[in-house]
Coordinates of C-alpha atoms in Angstrom, one line a residue:
D1 CA 0.0 0.0 0.0
E2 CA 1.1 3.6 -0.6
H3 CA 0.2 4.9 2.9
L4 CA 1.1 4.1 6.4
L5 CA -1.7 2.7 8.5
K6 CA 0.1 3.2 11.8
K7 CA 3.0 5.5 12.9
R8 CA 5.2 5.5 16.0
N9 CA 6.4 8.7 17.5
V10 CA 10.1 8.3 17.7
P11 CA 12.0 11.6 18.6
Q12 CA 15.4 11.9 16.8
E13 CA 17.1 13.3 19.8
E14 CA 16.3 10.3 22.0
N15 CA 18.2 7.4 20.5
L16 CA 18.5 5.2 23.6
E17 CA 21.3 2.7 24.1
D18 CA 20.3 -0.9 24.8
S19 CA 21.7 -0.5 28.4
D20 CA 19.4 2.5 29.0
V21 CA 16.4 0.6 27.7
D22 CA 17.1 -2.3 30.0
A23 CA 17.5 0.0 32.9
D24 CA 14.4 2.0 32.2
F25 CA 12.4 -1.2 31.7
K26 CA 13.5 -2.5 35.2
A27 CA 12.6 0.8 36.6
V28 CA 9.2 0.8 35.0
S29 CA 8.5 -2.8 36.1
G30 CA 9.2 -1.7 39.7
L31 CA 7.2 1.4 39.4
V32 CA 4.1 -0.4 37.9
K33 CA 4.2 -2.7 40.8
S34 CA 4.2 0.1 43.4
L35 CA 1.9 2.5 41.6
N36 CA -1.7 2.5 41.0
A37 CA -4.0 4.7 39.1
T38 CA -4.8 6.9 42.1
S39 CA -1.1 7.7 43.1
D40 CA -1.0 11.0 44.6
N41 CA 2.8 11.6 43.9
P42 CA 2.8 13.4 40.6
I43 CA 6.6 13.4 40.3
I44 CA 6.9 9.6 40.6
Q45 CA 3.9 9.1 38.3
L46 CA 5.4 11.4 35.6
S47 CA 8.7 9.7 36.0
A48 CA 7.3 6.2 35.5
V49 CA 5.1 7.3 32.5
Q50 CA 8.0 9.2 30.9
A51 CA 10.3 6.1 31.3
A52 CA 7.6 3.9 29.6
R53 CA 7.3 6.5 26.8
K54 CA 11.0 6.4 26.3
L55 CA 11.0 2.6 26.2
L56 CA 8.3 2.7 23.6
S57 CA 10.1 5.3 21.5
S58 CA 13.3 3.1 21.2
D59 CA 14.3 2.5 17.7
R60 CA 14.8 -1.2 18.0
N61 CA 12.1 -3.7 19.1
P62 CA 10.2 -1.6 21.7
P63 CA 9.0 -4.0 24.5
I64 CA 5.3 -3.3 23.8
D65 CA 4.0 -6.8 25.0
D66 CA 6.1 -6.7 28.0
L67 CA 4.7 -3.3 29.1
I68 CA 1.1 -4.4 28.4
K69 CA 1.8 -7.5 30.5
S70 CA 3.2 -5.4 33.3
G71 CA -0.3 -3.8 33.8
I72 CA 0.8 -0.3 32.8
L73 CA -2.2 0.3 30.4
P74 CA -4.8 1.2 33.1
I75 CA -2.3 3.6 34.7
L76 CA -1.6 5.3 31.3
V77 CA -5.3 5.5 30.5
K78 CA -6.0 7.1 34.0
C79 CA -3.3 9.6 33.4
L80 CA -5.3 10.9 30.4
E81 CA -7.8 12.3 32.8
R82 CA -5.4 14.4 34.6
D83 CA -6.4 17.9 33.2
D84 CA -4.4 19.4 36.1
N85 CA -1.2 17.9 34.6
P86 CA -1.0 18.4 30.9
S87 CA 2.6 17.0 30.9
L88 CA 1.4 13.8 32.3
Q89 CA -1.5 13.7 29.8
F90 CA 1.0 14.3 26.9
E91 CA 3.4 11.6 28.0
A92 CA 0.7 9.1 28.7
A93 CA -0.9 9.9 25.2
W94 CA 2.5 9.5 23.6
A95 CA 3.1 6.1 25.3
L96 CA -0.4 4.8 24.2
T97 CA 0.1 6.1 20.7
N98 CA 3.2 4.0 20.3
I99 CA 1.5 0.9 21.8
A100 CA -1.3 1.4 19.4
S101 CA 1.2 1.5 16.5
G102 CA 2.0 -2.1 17.1
T103 CA 0.1 -5.3 16.0
S104 CA -3.7 -5.4 15.8
V105 CA -3.7 -7.3 19.2
Q106 CA -1.6 -4.5 20.8
T107 CA -3.9 -1.8 19.3
Q108 CA -7.0 -3.8 20.5
A109 CA -5.4 -3.8 24.1
V110 CA -5.4 0.0 23.9
V111 CA -9.0 0.1 22.8
Q112 CA -10.3 -2.4 25.3
S113 CA -8.5 -0.2 28.1
N114 CA -11.2 2.4 27.3
A115 CA -8.6 4.9 26.0
V116 CA -10.7 6.0 23.0
P117 CA -13.3 8.1 24.7
L118 CA -10.5 9.9 26.7
F119 CA -8.5 10.6 23.5
L120 CA -11.6 12.1 22.0
R121 CA -11.9 14.3 25.1
L122 CA -8.3 15.4 24.7
L123 CA -9.2 16.8 21.3
H124 CA -10.6 19.6 23.2
S125 CA -7.5 20.3 25.4
P126 CA -6.2 23.8 25.6
H127 CA -2.7 22.5 25.1
Q128 CA -1.9 21.9 21.5
N129 CA 0.7 19.2 22.0
V130 CA -1.8 17.2 24.0
C131 CA -4.4 17.7 21.2
E132 CA -1.9 16.6 18.5
Q133 CA -0.8 13.5 20.5
A134 CA -4.4 12.4 20.9
V135 CA -5.0 12.9 17.2
W136 CA -1.9 10.7 16.4
A137 CA -3.2 8.0 18.8
L138 CA -6.6 8.0 17.2
G139 CA -5.0 7.7 13.8
N140 CA -3.3 4.5 14.9
I141 CA -6.4 3.0 16.3
I142 CA -8.5 4.0 13.2
G143 CA -5.7 2.6 11.0
D144 CA -6.2 -0.9 12.7
G145 CA -9.2 -1.7 10.4
P146 CA -12.8 -1.0 9.6
Q147 CA -14.1 -2.2 13.0
C148 CA -11.9 0.2 14.9
R149 CA -12.5 2.9 12.4
D150 CA -16.3 2.7 12.8
Y151 CA -16.0 2.4 16.6
V152 CA -14.0 5.7 16.7
I153 CA -16.4 7.4 14.2
S154 CA -19.4 6.3 16.3
L155 CA -17.9 8.2 19.3
G156 CA -17.9 11.4 17.3
V157 CA -14.2 11.8 16.1
V158 CA -15.0 13.5 12.8
K159 CA -16.3 17.0 13.7
P160 CA -13.5 17.8 16.2
L161 CA -10.9 16.4 14.0
L162 CA -12.0 18.6 11.1
S163 CA -12.1 21.7 13.2
F164 CA -8.3 21.6 13.4
I165 CA -8.2 22.4 9.6
N166 CA -7.6 26.2 9.8
P167 CA -4.9 28.7 8.6
S168 CA -3.3 28.8 12.1
I169 CA -2.6 25.1 12.6
P170 CA 1.1 24.3 12.5
I171 CA 2.1 22.3 9.4
T172 CA 3.3 19.2 11.4
F173 CA -0.1 19.1 13.1
L174 CA -2.1 19.4 9.9
R175 CA -0.1 16.6 8.3
N176 CA -1.2 14.4 11.2
V177 CA -4.8 15.5 10.8
T178 CA -4.7 14.8 7.1
W179 CA -3.1 11.3 7.7
V180 CA -6.0 10.4 10.2
I181 CA -8.6 11.5 7.5
V182 CA -6.9 9.2 5.1
N183 CA -7.4 6.3 7.7
L184 CA -11.0 7.3 8.0
C185 CA -11.5 7.0 4.3
R186 CA -9.7 3.6 4.1
N187 CA -11.1 0.2 3.7
K188 CA -14.1 -0.9 1.6
D189 CA -15.3 -3.9 3.4
P190 CA -17.3 -2.2 4.6
P191 CA -16.6 1.3 3.5
P192 CA -16.9 4.1 5.9
P193 CA -20.4 5.4 6.7
M194 CA -21.9 7.6 4.0
E195 CA -22.5 10.4 6.6
T196 CA -18.8 10.3 7.4
V197 CA -17.9 10.6 3.7
Q198 CA -20.2 13.5 3.3
E199 CA -18.6 15.3 6.3
I200 CA -15.0 14.6 5.0
L201 CA -15.4 15.6 1.5
P202 CA -15.6 19.4 1.9
A203 CA -12.3 19.2 4.0
L204 CA -10.6 17.2 1.2
C205 CA -11.8 19.9 -1.4
V206 CA -9.9 22.5 0.8
L207 CA -6.9 20.4 1.4
I208 CA -6.3 19.7 -2.3
Y209 CA -5.2 23.2 -2.8
H210 CA -2.5 22.8 -0.1
T211 CA 1.1 23.4 -1.1
D212 CA 2.7 21.0 1.3
I213 CA 3.5 17.9 -0.7
N214 CA 2.7 15.5 2.3
I215 CA -0.7 16.9 2.9
L216 CA -1.5 17.0 -0.9
V217 CA -0.4 13.4 -1.3
D218 CA -2.5 12.3 1.6
T219 CA -5.5 14.3 0.5
V220 CA -5.4 12.6 -3.0
W221 CA -5.0 9.2 -1.5
A222 CA -8.0 9.8 0.7
L223 CA -10.0 10.5 -2.4
S224 CA -8.6 7.4 -4.1
Y225 CA -9.9 5.3 -1.2
L226 CA -13.3 6.8 -1.3
T227 CA -13.5 6.3 -5.1
D228 CA -12.6 2.6 -4.5
G229 CA -15.9 2.1 -2.5
G230 CA -18.4 1.6 -5.3
N231 CA -20.4 3.7 -7.6
E232 CA -22.3 5.5 -4.9
Q233 CA -19.1 6.9 -3.2
I234 CA -17.7 7.7 -6.7
Q235 CA -20.9 9.8 -7.2
M236 CA -20.4 11.5 -3.9
V237 CA -16.9 12.5 -4.8
I238 CA -18.0 13.7 -8.3
D239 CA -20.7 15.8 -6.6
S240 CA -18.1 17.4 -4.2
G241 CA -16.9 19.2 -7.2
V242 CA -13.2 18.0 -6.7
V243 CA -12.7 16.2 -10.1
P244 CA -11.7 19.2 -12.0
F245 CA -9.0 19.9 -9.5
L246 CA -7.8 16.3 -9.3
V247 CA -7.2 15.7 -12.9
P248 CA -4.5 18.3 -13.4
L249 CA -2.5 16.6 -10.7
L250 CA -1.9 13.9 -13.3
S251 CA 0.9 16.1 -14.5
H252 CA 2.3 17.2 -11.1
Q253 CA 6.1 17.4 -10.8
E254 CA 6.1 15.0 -7.8
V255 CA 5.8 11.4 -8.7
K256 CA 4.0 10.7 -5.5
V257 CA 1.1 13.1 -6.3
Q258 CA 0.9 11.7 -9.9
T259 CA 0.6 8.2 -8.5
A260 CA -2.1 9.0 -6.1
A261 CA -4.1 11.1 -8.6
L262 CA -3.8 8.5 -11.2
R263 CA -5.3 5.9 -8.9
A264 CA -8.1 8.3 -7.8
V265 CA -9.2 9.1 -11.3
G266 CA -8.6 5.5 -12.3
N267 CA -11.1 4.4 -9.7
I268 CA -13.7 6.9 -10.9
V269 CA -13.7 5.5 -14.4
T270 CA -14.4 2.0 -13.1
G271 CA -17.9 3.5 -12.5
T272 CA -20.8 4.1 -15.0
D273 CA -20.3 5.5 -18.4
E274 CA -21.7 8.8 -17.1
Q275 CA -19.2 9.0 -14.2
T276 CA -16.4 8.1 -16.7
Q277 CA -17.6 11.0 -18.8
V278 CA -17.1 13.5 -16.0
V279 CA -13.4 12.7 -16.0
L280 CA -13.1 12.8 -19.7
N281 CA -14.8 16.3 -19.7
C282 CA -11.9 17.5 -17.7
D283 CA -9.5 16.8 -20.7
V284 CA -8.0 13.9 -18.7
L285 CA -6.7 12.1 -21.9
S286 CA -4.3 15.0 -22.6
H287 CA -2.1 13.9 -19.7
F288 CA -1.7 10.3 -21.0
P289 CA 1.0 10.6 -23.5
N290 CA 3.4 11.6 -20.8
L291 CA 2.0 9.0 -18.3
L292 CA 2.4 6.2 -20.9
T293 CA 6.0 7.2 -21.6
H294 CA 6.8 7.9 -17.9
P295 CA 10.1 6.4 -16.7
K296 CA 8.4 4.6 -13.8
E297 CA 6.9 1.3 -15.1
K298 CA 4.2 1.5 -12.3
I299 CA 2.8 4.7 -13.8
N300 CA 2.7 3.1 -17.2
K301 CA 0.7 0.1 -15.9
E302 CA -1.8 2.3 -14.0
A303 CA -2.1 4.6 -17.0
V304 CA -3.0 1.6 -19.3
W305 CA -5.2 0.3 -16.7
F306 CA -7.1 3.6 -16.7
L307 CA -7.4 3.4 -20.5
S308 CA -8.7 -0.2 -20.4
N309 CA -11.7 1.2 -18.5
I310 CA -12.2 3.9 -20.9
T311 CA -12.2 1.4 -23.8
A312 CA -14.8 -0.7 -21.9
G313 CA -17.1 2.4 -22.1
N314 CA -19.4 3.6 -24.8
Q315 CA -18.4 4.1 -28.5
Q316 CA -17.9 7.9 -28.0
Q317 CA -15.5 7.2 -25.1
V318 CA -13.7 4.6 -27.3
Q319 CA -13.3 7.4 -30.0
A320 CA -12.0 9.8 -27.5
V321 CA -9.0 7.4 -26.8
I322 CA -8.5 7.1 -30.6
D323 CA -8.7 10.8 -31.2
A324 CA -6.2 11.4 -28.5
G325 CA -3.7 9.3 -30.4
L326 CA -3.3 6.8 -27.5
I327 CA -4.0 3.6 -29.4
P328 CA -0.5 3.3 -30.8
M329 CA 0.9 4.0 -27.3
I330 CA -1.3 1.2 -25.9
I331 CA -0.1 -1.1 -28.5
H332 CA 3.6 -0.2 -27.8
Q333 CA 3.0 -1.1 -24.1
L334 CA 1.4 -4.3 -25.3
A335 CA 4.5 -5.2 -27.2
K336 CA 7.3 -3.7 -25.0
G337 CA 6.0 -3.1 -21.5
D338 CA 6.6 -5.1 -18.4
F339 CA 4.3 -8.1 -18.2
G340 CA 1.9 -6.4 -15.7
T341 CA 1.5 -3.5 -18.2
Q342 CA 1.1 -5.8 -21.1
K343 CA -1.7 -7.5 -19.2
E344 CA -3.5 -4.2 -18.7
A345 CA -2.9 -3.4 -22.4
A346 CA -4.4 -6.8 -23.4
W347 CA -7.6 -5.7 -21.5
A348 CA -7.6 -2.4 -23.1
I349 CA -7.5 -3.9 -26.6
S350 CA -10.0 -6.7 -25.9
N351 CA -12.4 -4.3 -24.3
L352 CA -12.2 -2.1 -27.4
T353 CA -13.1 -5.1 -29.6
I354 CA -16.3 -5.5 -27.5
S355 CA -17.3 -1.9 -27.1
G356 CA -16.1 -0.4 -30.3
R357 CA -17.7 0.0 -33.7
K358 CA -16.5 -1.9 -36.8
D359 CA -14.5 1.1 -37.9
Q360 CA -12.9 1.5 -34.5
V361 CA -11.9 -2.1 -34.5
E362 CA -10.5 -1.7 -38.0
Y363 CA -8.5 1.1 -36.8
L364 CA -6.9 -1.3 -34.2
V365 CA -5.9 -3.7 -36.9
Q366 CA -4.4 -0.9 -39.0
Q367 CA -2.2 0.0 -36.1
N368 CA -0.8 -3.5 -36.3
V369 CA -2.2 -4.7 -33.0
I370 CA -2.5 -8.4 -34.0
P371 CA 1.2 -9.5 -33.8
P372 CA 2.0 -8.2 -30.2
F373 CA -1.6 -9.4 -29.3
C374 CA -0.8 -12.9 -30.5
N375 CA 2.6 -13.0 -28.8
L376 CA 0.7 -13.1 -25.4
L377 CA -0.9 -16.3 -26.4
S378 CA 2.2 -18.1 -25.2
V379 CA 2.3 -16.6 -21.6
K380 CA 1.5 -18.8 -18.6
D381 CA -1.2 -16.5 -17.2
S382 CA -4.4 -18.2 -18.3
Q383 CA -6.5 -15.0 -17.8
V384 CA -4.3 -13.1 -20.2
V385 CA -4.5 -15.9 -22.8
Q386 CA -8.3 -16.0 -22.6
V387 CA -8.6 -12.2 -22.9
V388 CA -6.5 -12.3 -26.0
L389 CA -8.4 -15.2 -27.6
D390 CA -11.6 -13.4 -26.9
G391 CA -10.2 -10.1 -28.4
L392 CA -9.0 -12.1 -31.6
K393 CA -12.3 -13.7 -31.9
N394 CA -14.1 -10.3 -31.7
I395 CA -11.8 -8.9 -34.2
L396 CA -12.5 -11.8 -36.6
I397 CA -16.2 -11.6 -36.1
M398 CA -16.3 -7.8 -36.6
A399 CA -14.3 -8.1 -39.8
G400 CA -17.1 -10.0 -41.5
D401 CA -16.2 -10.7 -45.1
E402 CA -12.7 -9.5 -44.4
A403 CA -12.1 -12.2 -41.8
S404 CA -9.7 -14.1 -44.2
T405 CA -7.5 -11.2 -44.2
I406 CA -7.4 -11.0 -40.4
A407 CA -6.7 -14.8 -40.5
E408 CA -3.8 -14.4 -42.7
I409 CA -2.3 -11.8 -40.4
I410 CA -2.7 -14.1 -37.5
E411 CA -1.1 -17.0 -39.3
E412 CA 1.8 -14.8 -40.7
C413 CA 2.8 -13.6 -37.2
G414 CA 2.8 -17.1 -35.7
G415 CA -0.6 -16.7 -34.0
L416 CA -2.2 -19.7 -35.7
E417 CA 0.5 -22.1 -34.4
K418 CA -0.1 -20.7 -30.9
I419 CA -3.8 -21.1 -31.1
E420 CA -3.4 -24.6 -32.3
A421 CA -1.2 -25.4 -29.4
L422 CA -3.9 -23.9 -26.9
Q423 CA -6.2 -26.7 -28.0
Q424 CA -4.2 -28.8 -25.6
H425 CA -4.5 -26.3 -22.7
E426 CA -5.7 -27.4 -19.3
N427 CA -8.3 -24.6 -19.0
E428 CA -11.6 -25.6 -20.6
D429 CA -12.6 -22.1 -21.8
I430 CA -9.2 -21.6 -23.4
Y431 CA -9.1 -24.9 -25.3
K432 CA -12.7 -24.4 -26.4
L433 CA -12.0 -20.8 -27.6
A434 CA -9.0 -22.0 -29.6
F435 CA -11.0 -24.9 -31.1
E436 CA -13.9 -22.4 -32.1
I437 CA -11.5 -19.9 -33.7
I438 CA -9.7 -22.6 -35.7
D439 CA -12.9 -24.3 -36.8
Q440 CA -14.5 -21.0 -37.9
Y441 CA -11.6 -19.2 -39.6
F442 CA -8.8 -21.8 -40.3
S443 CA -10.8 -25.0 -41.0
G444 CA -10.1 -24.9 -44.7
D445 CA -6.5 -25.7 -44.1
D446 CA -6.5 -27.6 -40.8
I447 CA -9.7 -29.2 -39.8
D448 CA -11.8 -31.7 -41.8
E449 CA -14.4 -32.6 -39.1
D450 CA -18.2 -32.5 -39.5
P451 CA -19.2 -29.1 -38.5
S452 CA -22.3 -30.5 -37.0
L453 CA -20.1 -32.2 -34.4
I454 CA -18.3 -29.1 -33.3
P455 CA -19.6 -27.1 -30.4
E456 CA -21.6 -24.1 -31.5
A457 CA -19.5 -20.9 -31.1
T458 CA -20.6 -18.1 -28.9
Q459 CA -21.4 -14.9 -30.6
G460 CA -19.3 -11.8 -29.9
G461 CA -16.9 -13.2 -27.4
K462 CA -17.0 -12.8 -23.7
E463 CA -17.6 -9.2 -22.6
Y464 CA -15.3 -8.3 -19.8
G465 CA -16.7 -4.8 -19.2
K466 CA -15.0 -2.5 -16.7
A467 CA -12.0 -3.7 -14.8
D468 CA -11.7 -3.8 -10.9
A469 CA -9.7 -0.8 -9.4
R470 CA -7.1 -3.2 -8.1
W471 CA -6.7 -5.2 -11.4
L472 CA -8.3 -8.3 -9.9
H473 CA -10.2 -9.2 -13.1
S474 CA -12.5 -12.0 -12.5
D475 CA -11.9 -15.4 -14.2
P476 CA -15.2 -17.3 -13.7
T477 CA -15.5 -21.0 -14.4
I478 CA -18.1 -21.3 -17.2
V479 CA -19.9 -24.6 -17.8
S480 CA -19.5 -25.7 -21.4
V481 CA -23.2 -25.8 -22.2
E482 CA -22.4 -26.6 -25.8
I483 CA -20.5 -29.7 -25.0
L484 CA -23.0 -31.1 -22.6
T485 CA -25.8 -30.6 -25.3
V486 CA -23.8 -32.6 -27.8
F487 CA -23.4 -35.3 -25.1
L488 CA -27.2 -35.6 -24.8
D489 CA -27.6 -36.2 -28.6
G490 CA -27.0 -40.0 -28.1
L491 CA -24.4 -42.7 -27.7
L492 CA -23.7 -43.0 -31.3
T493 CA -22.9 -39.3 -31.5
L494 CA -20.7 -39.5 -28.4
I495 CA -18.6 -42.3 -30.0
L496 CA -18.1 -40.4 -33.2
I497 CA -17.1 -37.2 -31.4
Y498 CA -14.7 -39.2 -29.3
A499 CA -13.1 -40.8 -32.1
I500 CA -12.6 -37.7 -34.1
L501 CA -11.4 -35.7 -31.1
K502 CA -9.0 -38.3 -30.0
Q503 CA -7.5 -38.4 -33.4
K504 CA -7.0 -34.6 -33.5
H505 CA -5.9 -34.5 -29.8
Y506 CA -8.4 -31.8 -28.8
R507 CA -8.9 -31.4 -25.0
I508 CA -12.6 -32.0 -24.8
Q509 CA -12.9 -34.1 -21.6
I510 CA -15.8 -36.3 -22.6
A511 CA -15.0 -39.0 -20.1
E512 CA -15.3 -36.6 -17.2
A513 CA -18.5 -35.0 -18.5
I514 CA -20.1 -38.4 -18.8

């Protein structure tokens, strides 16, 4: 992930030696045994809490579990109530912040000690350092996951947190506030409550203008998390009016900003065609020549992923990609990019063959898409192979009377040989697709079976539609209805099919189906 869920507060000036840590831990162990939450010696109490905080701020392996086992948590939580001693509140909040920065079990220990309501109370402290430390602690707790996030939200964290966003706030404090907002927007299983999103969006619309890079990056990541929560949240982000200010960040000089912005707008175009059009109306495609030639491969990959969702849109949106001159650049990535980028390019091309008009698909062929497309038929990733086969089949179908010309191109670039080999593939969908393509477009040279015995071809290929925002394209298992239908035609037909297919080595698993 691009963003820290939890952060420890480790002061640079306090690099403790191992001997100091050991001595302090022994001291804390002794103090915990003798102290209780109602100690009336503030000097001793502050000393113990400060020693614990120093232990937890050590660079190497802070003894979080040992301190939890020592029973110090209730003492630290009780110290948060001491409005008469802000130094003690600050040290206790700091120690608890670092405990909550650990594992989920350690974070839960802080939550179960009833610290969260007291941290929320400290957001109203007149002492800024106490407020800031409470914000940091809450950020670590919220970052533990959706359950903790929603618990803290239910106690009313959002309003006081957003109140800190004002011109007078120190930059370090605002960075922490923005980081906590990111954690509030995080996770989509379940996503944050809609009411919370509505509260946060106006603040993000303000923070997106900020000149501090850390704050800007966090703001854009927050938007990317919100747009990863389904079409309803995408619409809320669109309705906030932030998209026209988000799109120009694709050309920001800082790669961190570009990366976050590309993810955010990429998530938006996984939505409906209407939501996609909002992004296109902001001249988003003008940024993509630079993104597709960016020196960082990860940006190339996400740029092609973005475009694969545009080519899954309507024909006007497909035309926008063509008019922007991006098809040759996608094909270049299909041929020369890293495999992850090639995979996204395969989706972009295949989606266009489904969504596009005949002339748009013809344009693909004119740009010499078939050779690099066919090259991917020999990769080990079954999903990519199936995407390419579907794309090739769609191109052949769309070509109509010109299908023989397309078939020649496929054969000349070595594609036919690869398709023939795929008839031996272990994936049923793949070997069936390969069989259908050869039967329908290459049977004159290679196949002499009775056409009535061949499974009926599906029309138009498999429509993949829009890609998931994390590139987890689904690969469902599809029952081969055509084969089952043939099996039911009678025993004699089964014997004939089996004899023919065994002779030709096609991988239709009749024995299993029976």
